[in-house]
Coordinates of C-alpha atoms and ligand atoms in Angstrom, one line a residue:
L35 CA -44.8 -43.3 -27.1
S36 CA -46.5 -41.4 -30.7
L37 CA -48.6 -38.8 -29.8
R38 CA -51.6 -41.0 -31.5
S39 CA -51.2 -43.7 -28.8
R40 CA -50.5 -41.6 -26.3
L41 CA -53.8 -39.3 -27.0
S42 CA -55.8 -43.2 -27.5
S43 CA -54.8 -43.7 -24.0
L44 CA -56.7 -41.1 -22.4
A45 CA -59.2 -41.5 -19.8
G46 CA -62.4 -41.2 -20.9
T47 CA -63.4 -39.8 -17.6
L48 CA -61.1 -36.6 -18.4
V49 CA -62.6 -36.2 -21.5
L50 CA -65.8 -35.6 -19.7
A51 CA -64.6 -33.5 -17.4
L52 CA -62.8 -31.4 -20.4
L53 CA -66.0 -31.1 -22.2
L54 CA -67.9 -30.2 -18.8
V55 CA -65.4 -27.4 -18.4
Q56 CA -65.2 -26.1 -21.9
G57 CA -68.5 -26.7 -23.1
C58 CA -70.2 -29.1 -25.7
G59 CA -69.1 -28.7 -29.2
A60 CA -66.2 -26.5 -28.9
P61 CA -63.0 -28.4 -29.5
P62 CA -61.5 -28.1 -26.1
E63 CA -58.1 -25.6 -26.4
P64 CA -55.2 -26.8 -25.4
P65 CA -53.9 -25.7 -21.9
D66 CA -51.5 -23.1 -21.1
R67 CA -49.1 -25.2 -18.9
I68 CA -48.5 -28.8 -17.9
F69 CA -47.0 -30.0 -15.1
V70 CA -45.3 -33.5 -15.3
D71 CA -43.4 -36.1 -13.4
A72 CA -45.1 -34.7 -9.7
R73 CA -46.2 -36.7 -7.1
I74 CA -50.0 -34.9 -6.8
W75 CA -51.9 -35.5 -3.9
T76 CA -55.2 -33.9 -4.9
G77 CA -57.3 -33.9 -1.8
N78 CA -60.3 -35.4 -4.7
P79 CA -61.2 -38.5 -3.2
E80 CA -62.0 -39.9 -6.9
M81 CA -58.4 -39.5 -7.9
P82 CA -56.4 -39.2 -4.5
E83 CA -53.3 -39.2 -6.1
A84 CA -52.2 -38.6 -9.6
T85 CA -48.7 -37.3 -11.6
A86 CA -49.8 -34.4 -13.7
L87 CA -51.7 -31.1 -14.2
A88 CA -52.7 -29.2 -16.8
L89 CA -54.6 -25.5 -16.5
R90 CA -55.8 -22.6 -18.7
G91 CA -56.2 -18.9 -17.6
D92 CA -57.3 -19.8 -13.8
R93 CA -58.6 -23.1 -13.8
I94 CA -57.2 -26.6 -13.5
V95 CA -58.3 -28.5 -17.2
A96 CA -56.8 -32.0 -16.0
V97 CA -55.5 -34.1 -13.5
G98 CA -54.0 -37.5 -14.6
T99 CA -50.7 -39.4 -15.4
D100 CA -48.1 -38.3 -17.3
D101 CA -49.6 -39.8 -21.0
Q102 CA -53.1 -38.6 -20.0
V103 CA -52.1 -35.2 -19.7
L104 CA -49.5 -34.3 -22.0
A105 CA -52.0 -35.7 -25.1
L106 CA -53.2 -32.1 -24.5
V107 CA -50.2 -30.5 -25.4
G108 CA -50.7 -27.9 -28.2
S109 CA -48.6 -25.4 -29.8
G110 CA -48.4 -22.2 -27.0
T111 CA -48.4 -25.0 -24.4
R112 CA -45.6 -25.0 -21.5
I113 CA -44.2 -28.0 -19.8
E114 CA -42.4 -28.4 -16.5
E115 CA -40.8 -31.1 -15.0
L116 CA -41.2 -31.6 -11.5
G117 CA -38.4 -34.3 -10.9
G118 CA -41.1 -36.1 -9.2
R119 CA -41.7 -33.4 -6.1
R120 CA -44.8 -33.6 -4.4
M121 CA -47.8 -31.1 -5.3
I122 CA -50.3 -30.3 -2.9
P123 CA -53.4 -27.9 -3.2
G124 CA -53.1 -24.4 -2.0
L125 CA -53.1 -24.0 1.7
H126 CA -55.3 -22.0 2.8
D127 CA -55.5 -20.0 6.1
A128 CA -58.7 -20.1 7.8
H129 CA -58.7 -17.7 10.6
M130 CA -55.6 -15.2 10.5
H131 CA -54.9 -11.2 11.2
L132 CA -53.0 -9.1 8.6
P133 CA -51.1 -6.5 10.4
T134 CA -51.8 -2.6 9.5
R135 CA -48.7 -1.0 10.4
P136 CA -45.0 -2.0 10.2
T137 CA -44.2 -3.4 13.8
A138 CA -41.2 -5.4 15.0
D139 CA -41.9 -9.3 15.0
L140 CA -41.0 -10.0 18.7
V141 CA -42.4 -14.2 18.4
G142 CA -40.2 -16.7 20.1
A143 CA -37.8 -14.2 21.4
A144 CA -35.0 -16.0 23.4
G145 CA -35.2 -14.0 25.8
V146 CA -35.2 -9.9 27.0
D147 CA -32.0 -9.3 25.4
D148 CA -32.9 -10.9 22.3
I149 CA -36.5 -8.5 22.3
V150 CA -34.3 -5.7 22.4
A151 CA -32.0 -6.8 19.7
R152 CA -34.9 -7.4 17.5
L153 CA -36.2 -3.4 18.5
R154 CA -33.2 -1.9 17.6
A155 CA -32.8 -4.1 14.2
F156 CA -36.6 -2.6 13.5
A157 CA -35.5 1.1 14.7
A158 CA -32.7 1.2 12.6
E159 CA -35.4 1.9 9.7
L160 CA -37.1 4.6 11.9
P161 CA -37.0 8.0 11.8
D162 CA -35.0 8.8 14.7
D163 CA -38.5 10.2 16.7
A164 CA -40.9 7.9 15.5
W165 CA -42.5 5.2 17.9
I166 CA -40.5 2.2 18.3
T167 CA -43.5 -0.8 18.3
G168 CA -43.4 -4.3 18.3
R169 CA -45.6 -7.5 19.4
G170 CA -45.5 -11.2 20.6
W171 CA -43.5 -11.2 23.7
T172 CA -44.4 -13.8 26.2
P173 CA -43.8 -13.0 30.0
D174 CA -41.4 -16.0 30.5
Q175 CA -39.2 -14.2 28.3
F176 CA -38.5 -11.9 31.0
P177 CA -36.3 -12.5 34.2
G178 CA -38.6 -13.9 36.8
Q179 CA -41.5 -14.0 34.2
A180 CA -42.1 -10.5 35.2
P181 CA -42.5 -7.8 32.4
H182 CA -40.8 -4.2 33.2
R183 CA -40.3 -1.7 31.3
R184 CA -36.7 -1.1 32.9
Y185 CA -35.5 -3.3 30.1
L186 CA -37.0 -1.0 27.2
D187 CA -35.8 2.2 29.2
A188 CA -32.1 1.0 29.3
A189 CA -32.3 0.3 25.7
F190 CA -34.2 3.6 24.4
P191 CA -34.0 6.2 27.0
D192 CA -35.2 8.9 24.7
R193 CA -37.8 6.4 22.5
P194 CA -41.0 6.1 22.9
V195 CA -41.6 2.1 23.2
L196 CA -44.8 0.5 22.9
I197 CA -44.8 -3.7 22.6
T198 CA -48.0 -6.1 22.8
D199 CA -47.8 -9.5 24.0
R200 CA -48.5 -12.4 22.3
D201 CA -52.4 -12.8 23.1
G202 CA -52.9 -8.9 22.5
H203 CA -54.1 -8.7 26.6
L204 CA -51.4 -6.9 27.8
A205 CA -48.7 -4.2 26.6
L206 CA -45.2 -2.7 27.9
A207 CA -44.9 0.5 27.5
S208 CA -41.1 2.3 28.0
H209 CA -40.9 5.2 30.7
R210 CA -40.6 7.6 27.8
A211 CA -44.1 6.2 26.1
L212 CA -45.7 6.8 29.7
D213 CA -44.5 10.2 29.9
E214 CA -45.9 11.2 26.3
A215 CA -49.1 9.3 27.6
G216 CA -49.6 11.5 30.7
V217 CA -49.9 7.9 32.7
T218 CA -48.4 8.1 36.1
G219 CA -49.1 5.8 39.5
A220 CA -51.7 8.8 40.2
T221 CA -53.6 7.9 36.6
P222 CA -57.1 6.6 37.4
Q223 CA -57.1 3.1 36.7
P224 CA -59.4 2.2 33.8
P225 CA -62.3 0.4 34.1
G226 CA -61.7 -3.0 32.6
G227 CA -58.3 -2.7 32.6
E228 CA -54.9 -2.0 34.9
I229 CA -52.4 0.1 35.2
E230 CA -49.6 -2.8 36.9
L231 CA -48.0 -0.5 39.8
D232 CA -44.6 -1.5 41.9
P233 CA -44.7 -1.7 45.4
E234 CA -43.4 2.2 45.1
G235 CA -46.8 3.0 43.5
C236 CA -45.3 3.7 40.0
P237 CA -45.9 1.7 37.0
T238 CA -44.0 -0.8 35.7
G239 CA -45.4 0.1 32.4
V240 CA -47.5 -3.2 31.7
L241 CA -50.7 -2.2 30.8
K242 CA -53.3 -5.0 31.0
E243 CA -56.3 -4.7 28.9
G244 CA -57.5 -2.7 25.9
P245 CA -58.6 0.1 28.3
A246 CA -55.2 0.4 29.8
M247 CA -53.3 -0.2 26.8
S248 CA -55.4 2.5 24.4
L249 CA -54.0 5.1 27.3
V250 CA -51.0 4.8 25.3
S251 CA -51.4 3.1 22.1
R252 CA -53.9 6.2 21.3
L253 CA -51.0 8.4 20.9
L254 CA -49.6 6.1 17.5
P255 CA -49.4 7.8 14.9
S256 CA -52.1 6.3 11.9
P257 CA -49.8 4.6 9.1
T258 CA -49.7 6.1 5.9
A259 CA -51.4 4.7 3.4
E260 CA -47.8 3.8 2.1
E261 CA -46.7 2.5 5.1
S262 CA -50.1 -0.2 5.0
Y263 CA -49.5 -0.7 1.4
A264 CA -46.1 -2.1 1.7
V265 CA -46.6 -4.1 4.8
L266 CA -49.6 -5.9 3.1
L267 CA -47.0 -6.8 -0.3
S268 CA -44.3 -7.8 2.2
E269 CA -46.5 -10.0 4.1
M270 CA -48.4 -12.0 1.2
A271 CA -44.5 -12.2 -0.2
R272 CA -43.4 -14.0 2.8
F273 CA -47.2 -16.1 2.9
A274 CA -46.9 -17.0 -0.7
S275 CA -43.2 -18.1 0.0
L276 CA -44.7 -20.5 2.8
G277 CA -47.5 -21.8 0.5
L278 CA -50.6 -20.0 1.2
T279 CA -53.5 -19.1 -1.4
A280 CA -55.8 -18.2 0.4
L281 CA -56.3 -16.6 3.5
Q282 CA -59.2 -15.1 6.0
M283 CA -58.9 -12.3 8.0
A284 CA -60.9 -12.9 11.4
N285 CA -61.5 -9.2 12.0
A286 CA -62.7 -6.3 10.1
P287 CA -59.9 -4.3 8.3
S288 CA -58.9 -0.9 9.8
D289 CA -59.7 2.1 7.1
P290 CA -56.0 1.8 6.3
L291 CA -55.5 -1.9 5.7
W292 CA -59.0 -1.7 3.8
A293 CA -57.4 0.9 1.5
A294 CA -54.6 -1.0 0.9
L295 CA -56.6 -4.3 -0.2
E296 CA -58.7 -2.7 -2.2
R297 CA -55.4 -0.8 -4.0
A298 CA -53.9 -4.2 -4.1
H299 CA -56.6 -5.8 -5.5
E300 CA -57.2 -2.9 -8.5
E301 CA -53.6 -3.4 -9.1
G302 CA -53.6 -6.8 -9.5
A303 CA -51.2 -7.5 -7.1
L304 CA -52.8 -9.5 -4.4
L305 CA -51.2 -12.9 -3.9
H306 CA -53.7 -14.4 -2.1
R307 CA -58.0 -14.9 -2.3
V308 CA -58.4 -12.7 0.7
R309 CA -61.8 -12.9 2.5
V310 CA -62.6 -10.0 4.9
A311 CA -64.9 -10.1 8.2
V312 CA -67.0 -7.5 9.1
P313 CA -68.0 -7.1 13.0
F314 CA -70.6 -8.8 14.9
R315 CA -72.0 -6.4 17.4
T316 CA -74.8 -5.5 20.1
D317 CA -75.9 -2.7 18.4
A318 CA -75.9 -3.9 14.9
D319 CA -79.2 -2.3 13.4
G320 CA -80.8 -3.0 10.3
S321 CA -78.7 0.0 8.0
A322 CA -75.4 -2.1 9.2
L323 CA -76.4 -5.1 8.6
A324 CA -77.9 -3.9 4.8
R325 CA -74.6 -2.4 4.1
W326 CA -72.4 -5.3 4.8
R327 CA -74.9 -7.1 3.2
D328 CA -73.9 -5.0 0.8
L329 CA -70.3 -5.3 0.8
Q330 CA -70.7 -9.4 0.7
D331 CA -73.0 -8.7 -2.5
S332 CA -70.7 -6.8 -4.4
H333 CA -67.8 -8.6 -4.0
T334 CA -68.3 -11.6 -5.4
G335 CA -65.1 -11.8 -7.4
P336 CA -62.1 -14.3 -7.1
Y337 CA -59.8 -12.6 -5.0
L338 CA -61.7 -10.3 -2.4
R339 CA -64.6 -11.2 -0.7
F340 CA -67.1 -10.8 2.3
G341 CA -69.2 -12.6 3.8
I342 CA -68.9 -13.2 7.7
A343 CA -69.0 -11.3 10.8
K344 CA -66.8 -12.0 13.9
G345 CA -68.0 -11.7 17.4
M346 CA -66.1 -12.2 20.4
L347 CA -67.7 -14.4 23.6
D348 CA -64.8 -14.3 25.7
G349 CA -60.9 -14.1 26.5
T350 CA -58.0 -16.4 26.7
V351 CA -57.2 -20.0 29.3
D352 CA -53.9 -17.8 30.3
G353 CA -55.1 -14.7 31.1
G354 CA -57.9 -16.9 33.0
T355 CA -60.6 -14.9 31.3
A356 CA -62.1 -17.8 29.1
A357 CA -65.5 -18.8 29.9
M358 CA -65.9 -21.9 31.9
L359 CA -68.3 -24.1 33.5
E360 CA -65.8 -25.1 36.3
P361 CA -63.5 -22.5 38.0
Y362 CA -60.0 -22.3 36.8
A363 CA -57.7 -24.8 38.4
R364 CA -55.6 -22.2 40.0
G365 CA -58.2 -20.4 41.3
G366 CA -60.0 -17.2 40.2
G367 CA -63.5 -18.4 39.2
T368 CA -64.9 -19.3 35.9
G369 CA -64.1 -16.4 33.3
L370 CA -66.8 -13.7 32.0
P371 CA -68.5 -14.4 28.4
M372 CA -68.7 -11.6 27.0
W373 CA -72.1 -11.9 26.0
Q374 CA -76.1 -12.5 28.0
A375 CA -77.0 -15.7 26.2
D376 CA -80.6 -14.1 25.2
A377 CA -79.0 -11.2 23.3
L378 CA -76.4 -13.6 21.6
N379 CA -79.2 -15.8 19.9
R380 CA -81.2 -13.1 19.0
M381 CA -78.3 -11.1 17.6
V382 CA -77.1 -14.7 16.0
A383 CA -80.0 -15.1 14.6
R384 CA -80.6 -11.0 13.3
Y385 CA -77.3 -11.6 11.2
D386 CA -78.4 -15.1 9.8
S387 CA -81.5 -13.8 8.9
A388 CA -79.5 -10.7 7.1
G389 CA -77.9 -13.8 5.1
I390 CA -74.2 -13.2 6.6
Q391 CA -72.5 -16.2 8.1
V392 CA -71.3 -16.0 12.0
Q393 CA -68.1 -16.9 13.2
L394 CA -67.5 -16.6 17.4
H395 CA -64.4 -16.6 19.5
A396 CA -65.4 -19.1 22.1
I397 CA -62.5 -20.5 23.8
G398 CA -63.6 -21.8 27.0
D399 CA -66.4 -24.9 27.1
R400 CA -69.5 -22.4 28.6
A401 CA -68.5 -20.1 25.9
I402 CA -68.7 -23.0 23.3
R403 CA -72.1 -24.1 24.6
M404 CA -73.4 -20.6 24.3
A405 CA -72.0 -20.2 20.4
L406 CA -73.4 -23.8 19.9
D407 CA -76.5 -22.8 21.9
A408 CA -77.1 -19.8 19.9
F409 CA -76.8 -21.7 16.4
E410 CA -79.3 -24.0 17.5
Y411 CA -81.7 -21.4 18.6
T412 CA -81.2 -19.5 15.2
S413 CA -81.8 -22.9 12.8
A414 CA -84.7 -23.4 15.7
H415 CA -86.5 -20.2 14.8
G416 CA -86.0 -20.0 11.0
G417 CA -82.6 -20.1 10.4
R418 CA -81.2 -20.5 6.8
P419 CA -79.9 -23.9 6.3
D420 CA -76.2 -24.6 5.3
A421 CA -75.6 -21.3 7.4
R422 CA -72.2 -22.9 8.2
H423 CA -72.0 -20.8 11.1
R424 CA -68.4 -21.0 12.7
I425 CA -66.8 -21.1 16.3
E426 CA -63.5 -20.0 16.8
H427 CA -60.5 -21.7 18.8
L428 CA -62.6 -23.8 20.6
E429 CA -60.1 -25.0 22.9
V430 CA -61.6 -26.7 25.6
P431 CA -65.2 -27.9 24.4
A432 CA -66.9 -29.9 26.9
P433 CA -67.0 -33.8 25.6
E434 CA -70.9 -34.0 25.5
D435 CA -71.0 -30.7 23.0
L436 CA -68.4 -32.4 20.6
P437 CA -71.6 -34.1 18.3
R438 CA -73.3 -30.9 18.1
F439 CA -71.2 -29.3 15.5
R440 CA -72.0 -32.0 13.0
E441 CA -75.6 -32.1 14.6
L442 CA -76.0 -28.3 13.8
G443 CA -73.8 -27.9 10.8
V444 CA -71.3 -25.7 12.8
I445 CA -68.0 -25.1 11.4
A446 CA -65.1 -26.2 13.9
S447 CA -62.2 -23.1 13.1
T448 CA -59.1 -24.1 14.9
Q449 CA -55.2 -23.5 14.8
A450 CA -53.0 -26.3 13.9
I451 CA -50.6 -25.0 15.9
F452 CA -52.4 -24.4 19.1
P453 CA -51.1 -27.6 21.1
T454 CA -47.9 -26.7 20.4
P455 CA -46.1 -27.6 23.9
D456 CA -44.2 -24.6 24.3
A457 CA -42.9 -22.9 28.1
T458 CA -46.7 -21.2 28.1
T459 CA -48.4 -24.3 27.2
L460 CA -47.1 -26.1 29.8
T461 CA -46.3 -23.6 32.6
N462 CA -49.4 -21.7 32.7
Y463 CA -52.0 -23.2 30.3
A464 CA -52.2 -26.4 31.6
P465 CA -51.6 -25.8 34.6
M466 CA -54.7 -22.8 34.6
L467 CA -57.0 -26.1 33.4
G468 CA -56.0 -29.1 35.4
S469 CA -55.0 -32.0 34.5
E470 CA -58.6 -33.0 33.4
R471 CA -59.4 -30.6 31.2
A472 CA -55.8 -29.4 29.7
A473 CA -55.7 -33.4 28.7
R474 CA -58.7 -32.6 26.4
S475 CA -57.7 -29.4 25.2
M476 CA -57.4 -28.6 21.4
P477 CA -59.0 -31.9 20.7
F478 CA -58.5 -32.1 17.5
R479 CA -59.1 -35.9 16.8
A480 CA -62.2 -36.3 18.9
L481 CA -63.0 -33.2 16.6
D482 CA -62.5 -35.4 13.8
E483 CA -63.9 -38.8 15.3
A484 CA -67.4 -36.6 16.1
G485 CA -67.7 -35.7 12.6
A486 CA -66.5 -32.1 13.0
I487 CA -65.7 -30.0 10.1
Q488 CA -62.5 -28.4 10.8
A489 CA -60.9 -25.6 9.0
F490 CA -57.3 -24.9 10.3
G491 CA -55.7 -21.4 10.5
S492 CA -53.1 -20.0 12.3
D493 CA -54.3 -17.1 13.9
Y494 CA -51.3 -14.9 13.0
P495 CA -49.5 -13.0 13.9
V496 CA -50.5 -15.1 17.6
F497 CA -48.5 -17.6 16.2
P498 CA -46.6 -18.1 13.0
I499 CA -48.6 -18.3 10.1
D500 CA -46.2 -21.2 8.3
P501 CA -48.6 -23.9 7.8
L502 CA -46.3 -26.7 7.6
L503 CA -45.1 -25.9 10.9
G504 CA -48.7 -25.9 12.3
I505 CA -49.5 -29.5 10.4
Y506 CA -46.3 -30.8 12.2
T507 CA -47.7 -29.5 15.9
A508 CA -51.5 -31.0 14.7
V509 CA -49.8 -34.3 13.9
T510 CA -47.0 -34.3 16.6
R511 CA -48.1 -32.1 19.4
Q512 CA -44.7 -31.7 20.1
L513 CA -42.0 -28.9 19.5
P514 CA -39.8 -28.8 16.7
D515 CA -37.4 -29.9 18.6
G516 CA -39.1 -33.2 19.5
T517 CA -40.1 -32.6 22.6
P518 CA -42.0 -33.7 25.2
E519 CA -41.0 -37.6 23.7
G520 CA -44.5 -39.3 22.7
G521 CA -46.4 -35.8 22.6
W522 CA -48.3 -33.6 24.4
H523 CA -51.7 -35.6 25.2
P524 CA -51.2 -37.6 22.1
E525 CA -54.1 -39.2 22.0
Q526 CA -55.3 -36.0 19.9
R527 CA -53.0 -35.9 17.4
I528 CA -54.0 -36.6 13.7
T529 CA -52.5 -37.8 10.7
L530 CA -51.1 -35.9 7.9
E531 CA -53.7 -35.9 5.3
S532 CA -56.3 -35.1 8.1
A533 CA -54.5 -32.0 8.9
L534 CA -54.1 -31.6 4.7
R535 CA -57.4 -31.5 4.5
H536 CA -58.5 -29.4 7.0
Y537 CA -55.9 -26.9 5.7
T538 CA -57.4 -27.2 2.2
S539 CA -61.1 -28.6 1.6
G540 CA -61.8 -27.6 5.1
S541 CA -60.9 -23.8 5.2
A542 CA -62.7 -23.7 1.5
Y543 CA -66.1 -25.3 3.0
A544 CA -66.1 -23.0 5.7
A545 CA -66.1 -20.1 3.3
F546 CA -68.6 -21.6 1.0
R547 CA -66.2 -22.4 -1.6
E548 CA -65.4 -26.0 -1.1
E549 CA -66.7 -26.5 -5.4
E550 CA -63.8 -24.2 -6.7
L551 CA -60.6 -24.4 -3.8
G552 CA -59.2 -27.2 -1.8
T553 CA -59.1 -29.9 -4.2
L554 CA -57.0 -30.6 -7.3
A555 CA -59.7 -31.5 -10.1
P556 CA -60.6 -30.6 -13.5
G557 CA -62.9 -27.4 -12.9
M558 CA -60.9 -26.1 -9.9
L559 CA -59.1 -23.0 -9.6
A560 CA -55.6 -23.5 -10.2
D561 CA -54.2 -23.0 -6.3
F562 CA -51.4 -25.3 -5.8
V563 CA -48.1 -25.7 -4.4
V564 CA -44.7 -28.1 -5.3
L565 CA -42.6 -28.6 -2.2
S566 CA -39.0 -29.4 -1.6
D567 CA -39.4 -32.3 -0.4
E568 CA -41.5 -35.9 0.4
I569 CA -43.9 -35.6 3.4
L570 CA -46.4 -37.9 2.8
G571 CA -45.3 -41.7 4.3
E572 CA -42.6 -39.7 6.0
A573 CA -41.9 -39.2 9.4
P574 CA -43.4 -36.0 10.5
E575 CA -39.7 -33.9 11.1
A576 CA -39.6 -34.0 7.0
L577 CA -42.4 -31.2 7.3
L578 CA -39.8 -29.0 9.1
R579 CA -37.0 -29.2 6.2
T580 CA -39.9 -29.0 3.5
R581 CA -40.0 -25.6 1.7
P582 CA -42.9 -24.5 -0.9
V583 CA -40.4 -24.4 -3.9
L584 CA -43.4 -23.1 -6.4
T585 CA -46.9 -21.5 -5.3
V586 CA -49.7 -20.9 -7.7
M587 CA -52.6 -19.1 -7.2
G588 CA -55.5 -18.8 -9.9
G589 CA -52.9 -20.4 -12.7
R590 CA -50.2 -17.8 -11.8
E591 CA -47.0 -17.7 -9.8
T592 CA -46.7 -16.1 -6.5
W593 CA -43.6 -17.5 -5.4
R594 CA -40.6 -19.6 -6.7
D595 CA -37.6 -20.4 -4.9
P596 CA -34.8 -19.0 -6.9
E597 CA -32.4 -21.7 -5.3
T598 CA -34.5 -24.3 -6.8
E599 CA -34.9 -23.3 -10.6
Ligands
ZN284 ZN1 -57.9 -14.5 15.7

């Protein structure tokens, strides 16, 4: 085919799209890069599949067939053939947390020996007298499901060790750490927390909830600016290799982390678009709201933004602290909401009128209803239209509340990997709820059917951040080993395409960026991922062997697999 005949095959819609992007009259400038011979899942209902994409600067300028897009080639255009590989929009985590300090990753440790081995490997990088920290353990990793400092004391007799559990509600401190903090069997129990004691009245090392954990954690030295920056850079590099191009932090960053984010932004080192939250607090007065609103208005660039406030309405099902309408099946009450309804309604309305989106952690059906009620109250009292307030996690919504998400325009900020049927889910979570409520927990399909907009995230570091693993879980409700057969409450499984939408356009919508993020079409920001294997039309196990081979954010390569160059 000659260039002339290729040009003549250009679709009219493509020409029109180019003109819209580049302004009428001026001849379109050629793309910087063109990717051809791909299988592109665009997420754009007007052209769901394509084989080629062109970008210039940080934007997509064309999506179409190879012929259509090759017709745009100019003298400086680089062309890359993708060998039929699958391309999808950049993955966008709508709820995660960035760590501030280096810490050992204990998520998924095979047992207490593995925990100690991971802590040893981590400690080898530290000065001899430094605190050893880790996070992500679960009680079932310990013999008899009983975490105890004796395992830490045996391995690290002279070192202070403090490791927090997966959900962040428990910590385990070594003898030396308790010593340095002056915590003994005689220490008064802190209100709202517990220093666990053995039958002899000695601390087991387990510290429950913030007030007890902070007796020891307050001794941890602040990370230096360099440490925080190094952690940020290494985490971003890993996230990019997993296909992530955008992150929404579901908390206000610590000072060292904020400094690291600003420095990365200034140095052009951010590998993701990062949206940062501010706190949702009982004592937020006019000047605090104005200050947060200023941050929002002064960070409107493509990479680092504000715009949302994060609040907490309850705890977790595993801890029996999620606020439920009916008592837990294992006893222990209904959990307690952290807010009174009147105060919550007023404060949501207050943030809303300051122009700040609100995201509320609400896991139990009672807390979820309180959040929906507060958003309804706000909208009935002069609330802004299209405010897109959000509920985070919403693990056990009452079925009759599902339609309210669509009616009120409230975003369901769900976590793809939460229905993972691991030991904690099957032996603690489900029995806590009882069979009827367990069967309707993490109801991704019911939310879709109720017309809710779901934005997928990971809640990293509570769970692994890997979005393909999350998508596998949402699609199968199985562990990677394929158990349980048929999936845990399989009626709530969703399709792969739904899961992809929640992880791309759903997250973009939740951050008010659906006009430039989440789909691949002319004029959108050039954020996309090329995968090693086909995932669409394949068995879900394909997700487990598939890795990103190329991640592009704003036209720039943030990850390229060295083995597939
Ligand atoms: Zn979270």
